[in-house]
Coordinates of C-alpha atoms in Angstrom, one line a residue:
X46 CA -17.1 22.0 -1.3
X47 CA -15.1 22.4 1.9
X48 CA -11.6 21.0 2.2
X49 CA -12.7 18.7 5.0
X50 CA -15.5 17.2 2.9
X51 CA -13.1 16.8 -0.2
X52 CA -10.6 15.1 2.1
X53 CA -13.2 12.7 3.4
X54 CA -14.4 11.9 -0.2
X55 CA -10.8 11.3 -1.3
X56 CA -10.1 9.0 1.7
X57 CA -13.2 6.8 1.1
X58 CA -12.6 6.9 -2.7
X59 CA -9.0 5.6 -2.0
X60 CA -10.3 2.8 0.2
X61 CA -12.6 1.7 -2.7
X62 CA -9.7 2.1 -5.3
X63 CA -7.3 -0.2 -3.3
X64 CA -10.0 -2.8 -2.5
X65 CA -10.2 -2.1 1.3
X66 CA -13.9 -1.4 0.7
X67 CA -14.8 -4.1 -1.8
X68 CA -17.4 -4.1 -4.6
X69 CA -20.8 -5.0 -3.1
X70 CA -19.7 -4.2 0.4
X71 CA -22.3 -2.5 2.7
X72 CA -21.1 1.0 3.8
X73 CA -22.1 1.4 7.4
X74 CA -22.4 5.2 8.1
X75 CA -21.8 4.8 11.9
X76 CA -18.7 2.7 11.3
X77 CA -17.3 5.1 8.8
X78 CA -18.1 8.1 11.1
X79 CA -16.1 6.4 13.9
X80 CA -13.2 5.5 11.5
X81 CA -12.8 9.2 10.4
X82 CA -13.8 10.8 13.7
X83 CA -16.7 12.7 12.2
X84 CA -20.5 12.7 12.6
X85 CA -22.8 10.7 10.3
X86 CA -23.9 13.8 8.4
X87 CA -20.7 14.4 6.5
X88 CA -20.4 10.7 5.9
X89 CA -23.9 10.7 4.4
X90 CA -23.0 13.7 2.3
X91 CA -19.8 12.1 1.1
X92 CA -21.6 8.9 0.1
X93 CA -24.1 11.0 -2.0
X94 CA -21.1 12.6 -3.7
X95 CA -19.5 9.2 -4.4
X96 CA -22.9 7.9 -5.7
X97 CA -23.0 10.8 -8.2
X98 CA -19.5 9.6 -9.4
X99 CA -20.8 6.1 -9.7
X100 CA -18.5 4.6 -7.1
X101 CA -21.3 4.0 -4.6
X102 CA -24.9 2.8 -5.0
X103 CA -27.5 4.2 -2.5
X104 CA -30.5 1.8 -2.2
X105 CA -33.7 3.1 -0.7
X106 CA -34.1 2.0 3.0
X107 CA -31.1 -0.3 2.7
X108 CA -28.2 2.1 2.8
X109 CA -25.2 2.4 0.5
X110 CA -22.9 -0.3 -1.0
X111 CA -19.7 0.0 -3.0
X112 CA -20.7 -0.2 -6.7
X113 CA -20.2 -3.5 -8.5
X114 CA -19.4 -3.8 -12.2
X115 CA -20.4 -6.9 -14.2
X116 CA -18.3 -8.3 -17.0
X117 CA -20.4 -6.6 -19.8
X118 CA -20.3 -3.2 -18.0
X119 CA -16.5 -3.5 -17.5
X120 CA -15.9 -4.2 -21.2
X121 CA -18.2 -1.3 -22.2
X122 CA -16.5 1.1 -19.8
X123 CA -13.0 0.1 -20.8
X124 CA -14.0 0.5 -24.4
X125 CA -15.1 4.1 -23.8
X126 CA -12.0 4.7 -21.5
X127 CA -9.7 3.6 -24.3
X128 CA -11.3 6.0 -26.8
X129 CA -11.1 8.9 -24.4
X130 CA -7.5 8.2 -23.6
X131 CA -6.8 7.9 -27.3
X132 CA -8.3 11.3 -27.9
X133 CA -6.2 12.8 -25.1
X134 CA -3.1 11.3 -26.6
X135 CA -3.9 12.6 -30.1
X136 CA -4.5 16.1 -28.8
X137 CA -1.5 16.0 -26.4
X138 CA 0.8 15.1 -29.4
X139 CA -0.3 18.4 -31.0
X140 CA -0.6 20.6 -28.0
X141 CA 1.8 19.7 -25.2
X142 CA 4.3 22.4 -24.3
X143 CA 8.0 21.5 -23.9
X144 CA 7.5 21.8 -20.1
X145 CA 4.6 19.3 -20.3
X146 CA 6.7 16.9 -22.4
X147 CA 9.3 17.1 -19.7
X148 CA 6.7 16.3 -17.0
X149 CA 5.6 13.3 -19.1
X150 CA 9.2 12.0 -19.4
X151 CA 9.6 12.4 -15.6
X152 CA 6.3 10.5 -15.0
X153 CA 7.5 7.8 -17.4
X154 CA 10.9 7.6 -15.5
X155 CA 9.0 7.2 -12.2
X156 CA 7.0 4.3 -13.7
X157 CA 10.3 2.7 -14.7
X158 CA 11.7 2.9 -11.2
X159 CA 8.5 1.3 -9.7
X160 CA 8.7 -1.4 -12.4
X161 CA 12.3 -2.2 -11.6
X162 CA 11.5 -2.4 -7.9
X163 CA 8.6 -4.8 -8.9
X164 CA 6.1 -2.9 -6.7
X165 CA 2.7 -3.0 -8.3
X166 CA 1.2 -0.6 -5.8
X167 CA 3.9 2.1 -6.3
X168 CA 3.6 1.5 -10.1
X169 CA -0.1 2.0 -9.9
X170 CA 0.2 5.5 -8.4
X171 CA 3.0 6.5 -10.8
X172 CA 0.9 5.2 -13.6
X173 CA -2.0 7.4 -12.5
X174 CA 0.3 10.4 -12.7
X175 CA 1.6 9.3 -16.2
X176 CA -2.0 9.1 -17.6
X177 CA -3.0 12.4 -15.8
X178 CA -0.1 14.2 -17.5
X179 CA -1.4 13.0 -20.9
X180 CA -4.9 14.2 -20.1
X181 CA -3.6 17.6 -19.0
X182 CA -1.6 17.8 -22.2
X183 CA -4.8 17.6 -24.3
X184 CA -5.6 21.2 -23.2
X185 CA -9.3 20.4 -23.5
X186 CA -10.8 21.0 -20.0
X187 CA -14.1 19.2 -20.7
X188 CA -12.3 16.1 -22.1
X189 CA -9.9 16.2 -19.0
X190 CA -12.8 16.2 -16.6
X191 CA -14.8 13.4 -18.3
X192 CA -11.7 11.2 -18.7
X193 CA -10.8 11.7 -15.0
X194 CA -14.3 10.8 -14.0
X195 CA -14.2 7.5 -15.9
X196 CA -10.7 6.8 -14.7
X197 CA -11.9 7.2 -11.1
X198 CA -14.8 4.8 -11.7
X199 CA -12.4 2.2 -13.1
X200 CA -9.6 2.7 -10.6
X201 CA -10.1 -0.6 -8.6
X202 CA -10.1 -2.6 -11.8
X203 CA -7.1 -0.8 -13.4
X204 CA -5.2 -1.4 -10.2
X205 CA -6.1 -5.0 -10.2
X206 CA -4.9 -5.4 -13.8
X207 CA -1.4 -4.4 -12.7
X208 CA -1.2 -7.5 -10.4
X209 CA -1.5 -9.8 -13.4
X210 CA 1.8 -11.6 -14.2
X211 CA 4.1 -9.5 -16.5
X212 CA 1.6 -6.7 -16.7
X213 CA 4.0 -4.1 -15.1
X214 CA 6.7 -4.7 -17.7
X215 CA 4.2 -4.8 -20.5
X216 CA 2.5 -1.6 -19.3
X217 CA 5.8 0.2 -19.1
X218 CA 6.8 -0.9 -22.6
X219 CA 3.5 0.3 -24.0
X220 CA 4.0 3.6 -22.2
X221 CA 7.4 3.9 -23.9
X222 CA 5.8 3.9 -27.4
X223 CA 3.2 6.4 -26.3
X224 CA 5.8 8.8 -25.0
X225 CA 7.8 8.6 -28.1
X226 CA 4.8 9.2 -30.3
X227 CA 3.6 12.2 -28.3
X228 CA 7.1 13.8 -28.2
X229 CA 7.4 13.3 -32.0
X230 CA 4.0 14.9 -32.4
X231 CA 2.5 11.8 -34.0
X232 CA -1.1 12.1 -32.8
X233 CA -2.5 9.2 -34.8
X234 CA 0.1 6.7 -33.4
X235 CA -0.2 8.1 -29.9
X236 CA -4.0 7.5 -30.1
X237 CA -3.7 4.0 -31.5
X238 CA -1.1 3.0 -28.8
X239 CA -3.2 4.4 -26.0
X240 CA -6.3 2.7 -27.3
X241 CA -4.5 -0.7 -27.3
X242 CA -2.9 0.0 -23.9
X243 CA -6.2 0.7 -22.1
X244 CA -8.6 -1.7 -24.0
X245 CA -9.3 -5.0 -22.2
X246 CA -10.1 -7.8 -24.6
X247 CA -8.9 -11.4 -25.2
X248 CA -6.4 -12.5 -22.7
X249 CA -6.3 -9.2 -20.8
X250 CA -10.1 -9.6 -20.2
X251 CA -9.7 -13.3 -19.1
X252 CA -6.9 -12.3 -16.7
X253 CA -9.0 -9.5 -15.2
X254 CA -12.0 -11.7 -14.8
X255 CA -9.8 -14.3 -13.1
X256 CA -8.4 -11.7 -10.7
X257 CA -11.7 -10.2 -9.7
X258 CA -12.2 -12.5 -6.7
X259 CA -9.2 -10.7 -5.2
X260 CA -11.2 -7.5 -5.2
X261 CA -14.3 -9.1 -3.6
X262 CA -12.9 -11.8 -1.3
X263 CA -12.4 -9.5 1.7
X264 CA -16.0 -8.6 1.4
X265 CA -17.0 -12.3 1.3
X266 CA -14.8 -13.3 4.2

């Protein structure tokens, strides 16, 4: 894949992650080509790549739309996400090098600064680095790739969760327990804490469902 096409994919993926392109929104190839100053061919190729990642749905003769997840799909995907993260945490507790532990502590500190500044968007990006550091620490390349792929798919929804009241502070506190468990080498505890951190159920699920209109209202407007 060329750098240019990777950049284009990342740019459109980012617009989906932040809700600028909303679930269910039609993706106009001509409009996107104009926005990015390219022809329609690379846009079409990029949409096919995003469809293979599950972020876009291409419908015969009707063009592409941003993928939508229903409540049941969301629960199922977060359930799998929580198990994958738990596995990454368990392995990271056993396999992280001292340098990787330092990188995890640095990522945790960056989350603290974003939390203190009460900036959900900044926290979201630091949070992504935090989780990515744990994936890398598993030293299992196949697991890393699969976990990243699902994280990507759920990015808009994980981002939305951080806008729920008190979620930043709670998220950071949960991270703190995870970091301590990994640094101590307690894989079972790290796995349990990550599973609970990522899983959406009960009130967390109700809050996410109540927030979903924020993700789709631009599209409806």
